[in-house]
Amino acid sequence: MKRDLDSVISNSINAKPVILVGARQAGKTTLAKMIASQANGYQYFNYDVAEDRKIILKQAWDSYSSVLILDEIQKMKQWKTWLKGVIDSKKPKMKLLVTGSMKLNLLRRSGDSLAGRYLQHHLYPVTIAELQQEYSWDAQQSLEHLLRRGGFPEPCLATNDATAQQWHNQYARDIIRNDLLELDSIRSISSIDVLYEELRSKVGSPLSITALARDIGLSHHLVQKYLTLFEAVFLLFKITPWHKNIAHANKLQPKYYFYDVSQVKRSRGVTLENIVAIELHQWVQLQNDLGKGSYALHYIRTKDDAEVDFVISNHNTPTLLIECKQSDGKPSKSLINIAKRCGNAETIQLVEQINHPYKVGSVAIQPMAQWLVNYCSIKIM
């Protein structure tokens, strides 16, 4: 399956080494090999494979290969210092692509900086636009498929629903029992399982960590630690409330969304919201990776409990307000009222069950699936 990020990385790797991060089994290795295959010869080594690890540690690869792909090296002690040495000593014509399934900004265990030596990109689950291109479906068909299968390539492209469900049943369990244990000494896997299960039913709602900790019998510190680990291995991501004072916003209750939408144990409407969150999240991250601004994805909740599902800001100035609805084409009162306080921010209500866009006052009512294709598709400028 062709991924939209292909052209982005192909351009970036010609300029500097690229670090590609994202959830395990999101398709990083496949994408890396597809990009590298366009060159005359590449080598791929995975730190998780014993024989490959020996080659990596000895740096015993062919230094004249066109592209060198190194996978999961963030598991190596002092990996950043080691990678800095590789970058500084590699042949000028060799292109370097490093992939990993953990967030680099949460794994800074080395004091030596790679600043200025690489470009970073993030690979997310399959998007509506990518499915549309792969199968020549319309946008709504693609959205329906994501609702049923999720966006991870293996279940998304599986030949039947049963095979896809087997993957979903095992995926999070494997991540928790393998990757989390590599990151930290976990005292109780069962307590992590309980927390994970609770989060599945709290998607899209402001999360009180204090109340959650009390409900499941863990300390506030431990719940916060586990949530950070879940983010580090790309099981879920959080969005914080927008506030003029960024420091104040970080103290408010966040919302959490899953990269694998099959994990959502709430209504179809909330699952739709989760899909919108993923698409907006990857768009925001791409703009930042490409240096096009300082974007962030938030939500807004006022003191009188008026709420807007998503806010995209640039340099902490709201540029786009988005409300998600399954069928209601009447503009949300909260959206209208909050838009009045946000200056020139564009205001959109995404509705799954409409076929054509229209406008009510300052609010653009948009078909959810088609709008996401138009807005979030990766375009190289």
mmCIF file of C-alpha atoms in Angstrom:
data_model
loop_
_atom_site.group_PDB
_atom_site.id
_atom_site.type_symbol
_atom_site.label_atom_id
_atom_site.label_comp_id
_atom_site.label_asym_id
_atom_site.label_seq_id
_atom_site.Cartn_x
_atom_site.Cartn_y
_atom_site.Cartn_z
ATOM 1 C CA MET A 1 0.000 0.000 0.000
ATOM 2 C CA LYS A 2 1.363 3.405 -0.963
ATOM 3 C CA ARG A 3 1.525 5.811 1.967
ATOM 4 C CA ASP A 4 1.224 9.561 1.540
ATOM 5 C CA LEU A 5 4.357 10.098 3.646
ATOM 6 C CA ASP A 6 6.425 8.358 0.956
ATOM 7 C CA SER A 7 7.067 11.556 -0.973
ATOM 8 C CA VAL A 8 7.788 13.550 2.197
ATOM 9 C CA ILE A 9 10.499 11.153 3.364
ATOM 10 C CA SER A 10 11.917 10.731 -0.140
ATOM 11 C CA ASN A 11 12.458 14.490 -0.234
ATOM 12 C CA SER A 12 13.790 14.731 3.310
ATOM 13 C CA ILE A 13 16.281 11.873 3.061
ATOM 14 C CA ASN A 14 18.064 13.641 0.239
ATOM 15 C CA ALA A 15 18.792 16.524 2.582
ATOM 16 C CA LYS A 16 19.600 14.869 5.933
ATOM 17 C CA PRO A 17 19.324 11.570 7.801
ATOM 18 C CA VAL A 18 15.690 10.886 8.683
ATOM 19 C CA ILE A 19 14.290 9.421 11.891
ATOM 20 C CA LEU A 20 10.858 7.904 11.271
ATOM 21 C CA VAL A 21 8.844 7.113 14.391
ATOM 22 C CA GLY A 22 5.380 5.734 14.959
ATOM 23 C CA ALA A 23 3.363 2.929 16.486
ATOM 24 C CA ARG A 24 4.579 -0.631 16.171
ATOM 25 C CA GLN A 25 3.122 -2.243 13.002
ATOM 26 C CA ALA A 26 2.034 1.106 11.572
ATOM 27 C CA GLY A 27 4.050 0.275 8.445
ATOM 28 C CA LYS A 28 7.380 2.040 9.130
ATOM 29 C CA THR A 29 9.618 -0.800 7.949
ATOM 30 C CA THR A 30 7.548 -1.421 4.819
ATOM 31 C CA LEU A 31 7.562 2.282 3.984
ATOM 32 C CA ALA A 32 11.304 2.591 4.638
ATOM 33 C CA LYS A 33 12.103 -0.339 2.355
ATOM 34 C CA MET A 34 9.815 0.984 -0.387
ATOM 35 C CA ILE A 35 11.597 4.338 -0.305
ATOM 36 C CA ALA A 36 15.040 2.739 -0.158
ATOM 37 C CA SER A 37 14.245 0.349 -3.025
ATOM 38 C CA GLN A 38 14.056 3.341 -5.342
ATOM 39 C CA ALA A 39 17.809 3.765 -4.816
ATOM 40 C CA ASN A 40 20.500 1.444 -6.167
ATOM 41 C CA GLY A 41 20.915 -0.922 -3.242
ATOM 42 C CA TYR A 42 19.994 -0.636 0.437
ATOM 43 C CA GLN A 43 20.698 -2.441 3.690
ATOM 44 C CA TYR A 44 18.248 -3.041 6.530
ATOM 45 C CA PHE A 45 19.181 -4.008 10.087
ATOM 46 C CA ASN A 46 16.827 -4.448 13.059
ATOM 47 C CA TYR A 47 18.256 -4.119 16.574
ATOM 48 C CA ASP A 48 15.674 -6.646 17.821
ATOM 49 C CA VAL A 49 17.252 -9.367 15.618
ATOM 50 C CA ALA A 50 20.362 -10.935 17.210
ATOM 51 C CA GLU A 51 22.415 -11.223 13.991
ATOM 52 C CA ASP A 52 21.484 -7.710 12.911
ATOM 53 C CA ARG A 53 22.339 -6.375 16.364
ATOM 54 C CA LYS A 54 25.898 -7.692 16.040
ATOM 55 C CA ILE A 55 26.302 -5.869 12.720
ATOM 56 C CA ILE A 56 24.831 -2.669 14.150
ATOM 57 C CA LEU A 57 27.075 -2.660 17.213
ATOM 58 C CA LYS A 58 30.178 -3.306 15.084
ATOM 59 C CA GLN A 59 28.979 -0.903 12.367
ATOM 60 C CA ALA A 60 29.833 -3.721 9.954
ATOM 61 C CA TRP A 61 27.504 -2.695 7.142
ATOM 62 C CA ASP A 62 28.627 -1.852 3.608
ATOM 63 C CA SER A 63 29.519 1.820 3.922
ATOM 64 C CA TYR A 64 29.015 2.330 0.178
ATOM 65 C CA SER A 65 25.336 1.318 0.103
ATOM 66 C CA SER A 66 22.963 3.953 -1.199
ATOM 67 C CA VAL A 67 20.586 3.730 1.786
ATOM 68 C CA LEU A 68 21.132 2.335 5.284
ATOM 69 C CA ILE A 69 18.001 1.552 7.338
ATOM 70 C CA LEU A 70 18.429 1.024 11.083
ATOM 71 C CA ASP A 71 15.368 -0.155 13.029
ATOM 72 C CA GLU A 72 14.693 0.047 16.794
ATOM 73 C CA ILE A 73 18.153 1.350 17.757
ATOM 74 C CA GLN A 74 16.579 3.483 20.495
ATOM 75 C CA LYS A 75 16.751 0.297 22.578
ATOM 76 C CA MET A 76 20.548 0.549 22.601
ATOM 77 C CA LYS A 77 22.244 2.160 25.609
ATOM 78 C CA GLN A 78 23.494 5.660 24.772
ATOM 79 C CA TRP A 79 21.856 5.333 21.365
ATOM 80 C CA LYS A 80 21.867 9.046 20.643
ATOM 81 C CA THR A 81 25.620 9.354 21.150
ATOM 82 C CA TRP A 82 26.116 6.244 19.025
ATOM 83 C CA LEU A 83 23.862 7.551 16.243
ATOM 84 C CA LYS A 84 25.617 10.925 16.279
ATOM 85 C CA GLY A 85 28.864 9.088 15.576
ATOM 86 C CA VAL A 86 27.281 7.141 12.703
ATOM 87 C CA ILE A 87 25.893 10.314 11.148
ATOM 88 C CA ASP A 88 29.160 12.198 11.480
ATOM 89 C CA SER A 89 31.269 9.370 10.032
ATOM 90 C CA LYS A 90 29.083 7.973 7.238
ATOM 91 C CA LYS A 91 30.032 8.353 3.598
ATOM 92 C CA PRO A 92 28.599 11.568 2.102
ATOM 93 C CA LYS A 93 26.562 9.703 -0.526
ATOM 94 C CA MET A 94 24.981 7.243 1.891
ATOM 95 C CA LYS A 95 21.414 8.110 2.930
ATOM 96 C CA LEU A 96 20.415 7.128 6.444
ATOM 97 C CA LEU A 97 16.885 6.224 7.566
ATOM 98 C CA VAL A 98 16.305 5.311 11.215
ATOM 99 C CA THR A 99 12.955 3.883 12.339
ATOM 100 C CA GLY A 100 11.574 3.279 15.798
ATOM 101 C CA SER A 101 8.343 2.496 17.642
ATOM 102 C CA MET A 102 8.852 4.738 20.647
ATOM 103 C CA LYS A 103 8.590 8.508 21.016
ATOM 104 C CA LEU A 104 12.084 9.988 20.893
ATOM 105 C CA ASN A 105 11.194 12.988 23.048
ATOM 106 C CA LEU A 106 10.258 10.617 25.883
ATOM 107 C CA LEU A 107 13.428 8.554 25.562
ATOM 108 C CA ARG A 108 16.172 11.123 26.030
ATOM 109 C CA ARG A 109 18.490 9.129 28.221
ATOM 110 C CA SER A 110 21.691 10.405 26.609
ATOM 111 C CA GLY A 111 23.164 13.825 27.224
ATOM 112 C CA ASP A 112 24.568 14.186 23.723
ATOM 113 C CA SER A 113 22.284 16.047 21.334
ATOM 114 C CA LEU A 114 21.456 15.167 17.752
ATOM 115 C CA ALA A 115 20.106 18.672 17.169
ATOM 116 C CA GLY A 116 20.576 19.818 13.605
ATOM 117 C CA ARG A 117 21.812 16.436 12.372
ATOM 118 C CA TYR A 118 18.516 14.827 11.314
ATOM 119 C CA LEU A 119 14.932 15.382 10.220
ATOM 120 C CA GLN A 120 12.118 13.631 12.056
ATOM 121 C CA HIS A 121 8.818 12.361 10.657
ATOM 122 C CA HIS A 122 5.903 10.474 12.181
ATOM 123 C CA LEU A 123 3.950 7.644 10.553
ATOM 124 C CA TYR A 124 0.371 7.250 11.738
ATOM 125 C CA PRO A 125 -2.304 4.648 10.940
ATOM 126 C CA VAL A 126 -3.796 4.547 7.447
ATOM 127 C CA THR A 127 -5.910 7.601 6.644
ATOM 128 C CA ILE A 128 -9.204 7.992 4.814
ATOM 129 C CA ALA A 129 -7.348 9.533 1.867
ATOM 130 C CA GLU A 130 -4.900 6.604 1.650
ATOM 131 C CA LEU A 131 -7.731 4.054 1.665
ATOM 132 C CA GLN A 132 -9.562 6.025 -0.982
ATOM 133 C CA GLN A 133 -6.489 5.953 -3.184
ATOM 134 C CA GLU A 134 -5.780 2.262 -2.564
ATOM 135 C CA TYR A 135 -9.275 0.942 -3.318
ATOM 136 C CA SER A 136 -10.849 3.733 -5.391
ATOM 137 C CA TRP A 137 -13.570 4.046 -2.771
ATOM 138 C CA ASP A 138 -15.412 7.244 -2.012
ATOM 139 C CA ALA A 139 -14.581 9.051 1.221
ATOM 140 C CA GLN A 140 -17.551 7.650 3.175
ATOM 141 C CA GLN A 141 -16.738 4.052 2.207
ATOM 142 C CA SER A 142 -13.180 4.608 3.425
ATOM 143 C CA LEU A 143 -14.423 6.050 6.709
ATOM 144 C CA GLU A 144 -16.756 3.069 7.220
ATOM 145 C CA HIS A 145 -13.824 0.717 6.683
ATOM 146 C CA LEU A 146 -11.743 2.536 9.300
ATOM 147 C CA LEU A 147 -14.638 2.363 11.761
ATOM 148 C CA ARG A 148 -14.775 -1.408 11.309
ATOM 149 C CA ARG A 149 -11.097 -2.279 10.963
ATOM 150 C CA GLY A 150 -9.045 0.637 12.295
ATOM 151 C CA GLY A 151 -6.093 2.100 10.442
ATOM 152 C CA PHE A 152 -3.215 -0.258 11.211
ATOM 153 C CA PRO A 153 -2.175 -1.845 7.903
ATOM 154 C CA GLU A 154 -2.473 -5.528 8.835
ATOM 155 C CA PRO A 155 -6.095 -5.528 10.087
ATOM 156 C CA CYS A 156 -7.077 -2.712 7.749
ATOM 157 C CA LEU A 157 -5.975 -4.667 4.674
ATOM 158 C CA ALA A 158 -6.900 -8.134 5.988
ATOM 159 C CA THR A 159 -9.053 -10.349 3.779
ATOM 160 C CA ASN A 160 -11.784 -10.749 6.429
ATOM 161 C CA ASP A 161 -13.039 -9.248 9.687
ATOM 162 C CA ALA A 162 -12.135 -12.309 11.783
ATOM 163 C CA THR A 163 -8.452 -12.062 10.866
ATOM 164 C CA ALA A 164 -8.522 -8.346 11.642
ATOM 165 C CA GLN A 165 -10.149 -8.989 15.027
ATOM 166 C CA GLN A 166 -7.479 -11.527 15.962
ATOM 167 C CA TRP A 167 -4.850 -8.826 15.362
ATOM 168 C CA HIS A 168 -6.737 -6.280 17.476
ATOM 169 C CA ASN A 169 -7.170 -8.761 20.332
ATOM 170 C CA GLN A 170 -3.419 -9.318 20.554
ATOM 171 C CA TYR A 171 -1.890 -5.948 19.662
ATOM 172 C CA ALA A 172 -2.274 -3.881 22.845
ATOM 173 C CA ARG A 173 -1.546 -6.916 25.025
ATOM 174 C CA ASP A 174 1.773 -7.484 23.262
ATOM 175 C CA ILE A 175 2.766 -3.824 23.496
ATOM 176 C CA ILE A 176 2.037 -3.719 27.227
ATOM 177 C CA ARG A 177 3.901 -6.951 27.976
ATOM 178 C CA ASN A 178 6.890 -6.310 25.748
ATOM 179 C CA ASP A 179 7.598 -2.659 24.954
ATOM 180 C CA LEU A 180 6.467 -1.233 28.293
ATOM 181 C CA LEU A 181 8.615 -3.706 30.180
ATOM 182 C CA GLU A 182 11.631 -2.598 28.133
ATOM 183 C CA LEU A 183 10.968 1.031 29.014
ATOM 184 C CA ASP A 184 10.481 0.699 32.740
ATOM 185 C CA SER A 185 10.370 -1.748 35.599
ATOM 186 C CA ILE A 186 6.659 -2.439 35.936
ATOM 187 C CA ARG A 187 5.558 -3.706 39.328
ATOM 188 C CA SER A 188 2.142 -4.980 38.277
ATOM 189 C CA ILE A 189 1.039 -5.818 34.743
ATOM 190 C CA SER A 190 -2.478 -6.424 36.052
ATOM 191 C CA SER A 191 -2.768 -2.819 37.273
ATOM 192 C CA ILE A 192 -1.707 -1.573 33.816
ATOM 193 C CA ASP A 193 -4.343 -3.823 32.244
ATOM 194 C CA VAL A 194 -6.999 -2.348 34.526
ATOM 195 C CA LEU A 195 -5.934 1.216 33.681
ATOM 196 C CA TYR A 196 -5.876 0.474 29.955
ATOM 197 C CA GLU A 197 -9.352 -1.041 30.109
ATOM 198 C CA GLU A 198 -10.690 2.014 31.970
ATOM 199 C CA LEU A 199 -9.248 4.355 29.352
ATOM 200 C CA ARG A 200 -11.109 2.542 26.589
ATOM 201 C CA SER A 201 -14.408 3.807 27.991
ATOM 202 C CA LYS A 202 -13.184 7.368 28.628
ATOM 203 C CA VAL A 203 -12.159 8.355 25.101
ATOM 204 C CA GLY A 204 -13.040 11.931 24.194
ATOM 205 C CA SER A 205 -13.911 12.990 27.745
ATOM 206 C CA PRO A 206 -11.774 15.254 29.960
ATOM 207 C CA LEU A 207 -9.852 12.893 32.223
ATOM 208 C CA SER A 208 -9.398 13.497 35.935
ATOM 209 C CA ILE A 209 -6.274 11.538 36.784
ATOM 210 C CA THR A 210 -7.023 11.934 40.500
ATOM 211 C CA ALA A 211 -10.494 10.409 40.126
ATOM 212 C CA LEU A 212 -9.206 7.665 37.819
ATOM 213 C CA ALA A 213 -6.441 6.747 40.274
ATOM 214 C CA ARG A 214 -8.970 6.555 43.095
ATOM 215 C CA ASP A 215 -11.356 4.386 41.065
ATOM 216 C CA ILE A 216 -8.758 1.776 40.166
ATOM 217 C CA GLY A 217 -6.799 1.868 43.421
ATOM 218 C CA LEU A 218 -3.488 3.293 42.175
ATOM 219 C CA SER A 219 -1.556 6.379 43.181
ATOM 220 C CA HIS A 220 -1.850 9.566 41.128
ATOM 221 C CA HIS A 221 1.889 9.340 40.400
ATOM 222 C CA LEU A 222 1.651 5.781 39.111
ATOM 223 C CA VAL A 223 -1.324 6.511 36.837
ATOM 224 C CA GLN A 224 0.488 9.534 35.396
ATOM 225 C CA LYS A 225 3.594 7.412 34.846
ATOM 226 C CA TYR A 226 1.645 4.677 33.038
ATOM 227 C CA LEU A 227 -0.147 7.239 30.852
ATOM 228 C CA THR A 228 3.233 8.657 29.814
ATOM 229 C CA LEU A 229 4.409 5.144 28.951
ATOM 230 C CA PHE A 230 1.258 4.500 26.890
ATOM 231 C CA GLU A 231 2.068 7.664 24.927
ATOM 232 C CA ALA A 232 5.712 6.671 24.539
ATOM 233 C CA VAL A 233 4.807 3.419 22.778
ATOM 234 C CA PHE A 234 2.051 5.017 20.670
ATOM 235 C CA LEU A 235 -0.898 3.250 22.251
ATOM 236 C CA LEU A 236 -2.671 6.559 22.753
ATOM 237 C CA PHE A 237 -2.171 10.318 22.559
ATOM 238 C CA LYS A 238 -3.531 13.206 24.548
ATOM 239 C CA ILE A 239 -4.810 16.639 23.707
ATOM 240 C CA THR A 240 -4.914 19.412 26.291
ATOM 241 C CA PRO A 241 -7.424 22.252 26.639
ATOM 242 C CA TRP A 242 -6.480 25.409 24.784
ATOM 243 C CA HIS A 243 -5.718 28.376 27.007
ATOM 244 C CA LYS A 244 -3.958 31.679 26.391
ATOM 245 C CA ASN A 245 -1.604 30.696 29.199
ATOM 246 C CA ILE A 246 0.102 27.489 28.014
ATOM 247 C CA ALA A 247 1.409 26.642 31.489
ATOM 248 C CA HIS A 248 -2.112 26.903 32.892
ATOM 249 C CA ALA A 249 -3.527 24.743 30.081
ATOM 250 C CA ASN A 250 -1.114 21.926 30.923
ATOM 251 C CA LYS A 251 -2.616 21.745 34.427
ATOM 252 C CA LEU A 252 -6.154 21.202 33.130
ATOM 253 C CA GLN A 253 -7.770 17.849 32.348
ATOM 254 C CA PRO A 254 -6.558 16.297 29.077
ATOM 255 C CA LYS A 255 -8.460 14.063 26.684
ATOM 256 C CA TYR A 256 -6.997 10.790 25.428
ATOM 257 C CA TYR A 257 -7.523 9.061 22.087
ATOM 258 C CA PHE A 258 -6.348 5.682 20.775
ATOM 259 C CA TYR A 259 -4.271 5.134 17.655
ATOM 260 C CA ASP A 260 -6.177 1.862 17.219
ATOM 261 C CA VAL A 261 -9.822 2.980 17.052
ATOM 262 C CA SER A 262 -11.032 -0.590 17.572
ATOM 263 C CA GLN A 263 -10.065 -0.104 21.220
ATOM 264 C CA VAL A 264 -12.750 2.548 21.782
ATOM 265 C CA LYS A 265 -15.542 1.158 23.999
ATOM 266 C CA ARG A 266 -18.060 3.921 23.459
ATOM 267 C CA SER A 267 -20.622 4.952 20.859
ATOM 268 C CA ARG A 268 -20.169 5.266 17.106
ATOM 269 C CA GLY A 269 -20.128 9.024 17.599
ATOM 270 C CA VAL A 270 -17.128 8.842 19.936
ATOM 271 C CA THR A 271 -15.331 6.425 17.590
ATOM 272 C CA LEU A 272 -15.876 8.920 14.767
ATOM 273 C CA GLU A 273 -14.416 11.621 17.006
ATOM 274 C CA ASN A 274 -11.384 9.392 17.622
ATOM 275 C CA ILE A 275 -10.835 8.982 13.875
ATOM 276 C CA VAL A 276 -11.047 12.759 13.403
ATOM 277 C CA ALA A 277 -8.546 13.172 16.269
ATOM 278 C CA ILE A 278 -6.037 10.835 14.570
ATOM 279 C CA GLU A 279 -6.322 12.603 11.216
ATOM 280 C CA LEU A 280 -5.917 16.063 12.762
ATOM 281 C CA HIS A 281 -3.091 14.844 15.001
ATOM 282 C CA GLN A 282 -1.092 13.548 12.035
ATOM 283 C CA TRP A 283 -1.747 16.773 10.080
ATOM 284 C CA VAL A 284 -0.529 18.933 12.967
ATOM 285 C CA GLN A 285 2.565 16.766 13.456
ATOM 286 C CA LEU A 286 3.428 16.926 9.753
ATOM 287 C CA GLN A 287 3.234 20.721 9.691
ATOM 288 C CA ASN A 288 5.653 20.850 12.616
ATOM 289 C CA ASP A 289 7.976 18.215 11.114
ATOM 290 C CA LEU A 290 8.142 20.252 7.903
ATOM 291 C CA GLY A 291 8.814 23.480 9.794
ATOM 292 C CA LYS A 292 5.617 25.143 8.590
ATOM 293 C CA GLY A 293 4.680 26.541 11.977
ATOM 294 C CA SER A 294 4.249 25.703 15.641
ATOM 295 C CA TYR A 295 0.945 23.859 15.519
ATOM 296 C CA ALA A 296 -0.933 22.072 18.282
ATOM 297 C CA LEU A 297 -4.189 20.158 18.639
ATOM 298 C CA HIS A 298 -6.391 21.087 21.609
ATOM 299 C CA TYR A 299 -9.993 21.216 22.722
ATOM 300 C CA ILE A 300 -11.809 24.118 24.411
ATOM 301 C CA ARG A 301 -13.970 23.900 27.523
ATOM 302 C CA THR A 302 -15.263 27.051 29.193
ATOM 303 C CA LYS A 303 -16.133 27.644 32.845
ATOM 304 C CA ASP A 304 -19.836 27.220 32.009
ATOM 305 C CA ASP A 305 -19.074 23.778 30.442
ATOM 306 C CA ALA A 306 -19.442 24.858 26.796
ATOM 307 C CA GLU A 307 -17.087 22.709 24.737
ATOM 308 C CA VAL A 308 -15.632 22.419 21.229
ATOM 309 C CA ASP A 309 -14.163 19.038 20.289
ATOM 310 C CA PHE A 310 -10.995 20.238 18.554
ATOM 311 C CA VAL A 311 -8.994 23.409 18.153
ATOM 312 C CA ILE A 312 -5.956 23.717 15.914
ATOM 313 C CA SER A 313 -3.646 26.518 16.989
ATOM 314 C CA ASN A 314 -0.501 27.981 15.466
ATOM 315 C CA HIS A 315 1.857 29.711 17.905
ATOM 316 C CA ASN A 316 -0.958 29.258 20.453
ATOM 317 C CA THR A 317 -3.419 31.282 18.345
ATOM 318 C CA PRO A 318 -6.578 29.327 17.401
ATOM 319 C CA THR A 319 -6.898 29.010 13.625
ATOM 320 C CA LEU A 320 -9.564 26.298 13.296
ATOM 321 C CA LEU A 321 -12.447 25.174 15.532
ATOM 322 C CA ILE A 322 -14.015 21.774 14.821
ATOM 323 C CA GLU A 323 -17.099 20.140 16.262
ATOM 324 C CA CYS A 324 -17.934 16.508 15.365
ATOM 325 C CA LYS A 325 -21.475 15.188 14.955
ATOM 326 C CA GLN A 326 -22.890 11.931 13.678
ATOM 327 C CA SER A 327 -26.052 13.366 12.148
ATOM 328 C CA ASP A 328 -26.862 16.806 13.566
ATOM 329 C CA GLY A 329 -26.442 19.468 10.876
ATOM 330 C CA LYS A 330 -27.572 22.296 13.133
ATOM 331 C CA PRO A 331 -24.568 24.299 14.384
ATOM 332 C CA SER A 332 -23.654 23.594 17.978
ATOM 333 C CA LYS A 333 -24.442 26.512 20.313
ATOM 334 C CA SER A 334 -21.124 25.940 22.066
ATOM 335 C CA LEU A 335 -19.289 26.140 18.747
ATOM 336 C CA ILE A 336 -21.027 29.406 17.828
ATOM 337 C CA ASN A 337 -20.401 31.005 21.227
ATOM 338 C CA ILE A 338 -16.769 29.929 21.524
ATOM 339 C CA ALA A 339 -16.074 31.017 17.927
ATOM 340 C CA LYS A 340 -17.056 34.564 18.898
ATOM 341 C CA ARG A 341 -14.222 34.567 21.451
ATOM 342 C CA CYS A 342 -11.597 33.204 19.066
ATOM 343 C CA GLY A 343 -11.240 36.063 16.638
ATOM 344 C CA ASN A 344 -10.612 34.981 13.056
ATOM 345 C CA ALA A 345 -10.522 31.225 13.633
ATOM 346 C CA GLU A 346 -12.301 29.207 10.926
ATOM 347 C CA THR A 347 -15.343 27.401 12.337
ATOM 348 C CA ILE A 348 -16.444 23.985 11.073
ATOM 349 C CA GLN A 349 -18.969 21.369 12.152
ATOM 350 C CA LEU A 350 -18.164 17.942 10.717
ATOM 351 C CA VAL A 351 -21.220 15.740 10.223
ATOM 352 C CA GLU A 352 -20.961 12.129 9.115
ATOM 353 C CA GLN A 353 -24.447 11.756 7.660
ATOM 354 C CA ILE A 354 -24.634 14.643 5.192
ATOM 355 C CA ASN A 355 -23.627 14.593 1.538
ATOM 356 C CA HIS A 356 -22.960 18.231 0.694
ATOM 357 C CA PRO A 357 -21.392 21.193 2.503
ATOM 358 C CA TYR A 358 -23.409 24.244 3.410
ATOM 359 C CA LYS A 359 -23.080 27.228 5.709
ATOM 360 C CA VAL A 360 -25.141 28.503 8.626
ATOM 361 C CA GLY A 361 -23.984 31.954 9.622
ATOM 362 C CA SER A 362 -20.240 31.767 10.239
ATOM 363 C CA VAL A 363 -20.243 27.959 10.669
ATOM 364 C CA ALA A 364 -19.352 25.735 7.720
ATOM 365 C CA ILE A 365 -21.215 22.414 7.906
ATOM 366 C CA GLN A 366 -19.056 19.810 6.173
ATOM 367 C CA PRO A 367 -19.395 16.092 5.302
ATOM 368 C CA MET A 368 -16.941 14.554 7.736
ATOM 369 C CA ALA A 369 -15.181 12.016 5.525
ATOM 370 C CA GLN A 370 -14.710 14.230 2.470
ATOM 371 C CA TRP A 371 -13.533 17.194 4.528
ATOM 372 C CA LEU A 372 -10.870 15.064 6.212
ATOM 373 C CA VAL A 373 -9.664 13.881 2.791
ATOM 374 C CA ASN A 374 -9.469 17.445 1.503
ATOM 375 C CA TYR A 375 -7.879 18.985 4.586
ATOM 376 C CA CYS A 376 -5.607 16.273 5.964
ATOM 377 C CA SER A 377 -4.195 14.718 2.794
ATOM 378 C CA ILE A 378 -0.445 15.205 2.634
ATOM 379 C CA LYS A 379 0.488 17.757 0.044
ATOM 380 C CA ILE A 380 4.095 18.646 -0.757
ATOM 381 C CA MET A 381 4.476 22.383 -1.270
#
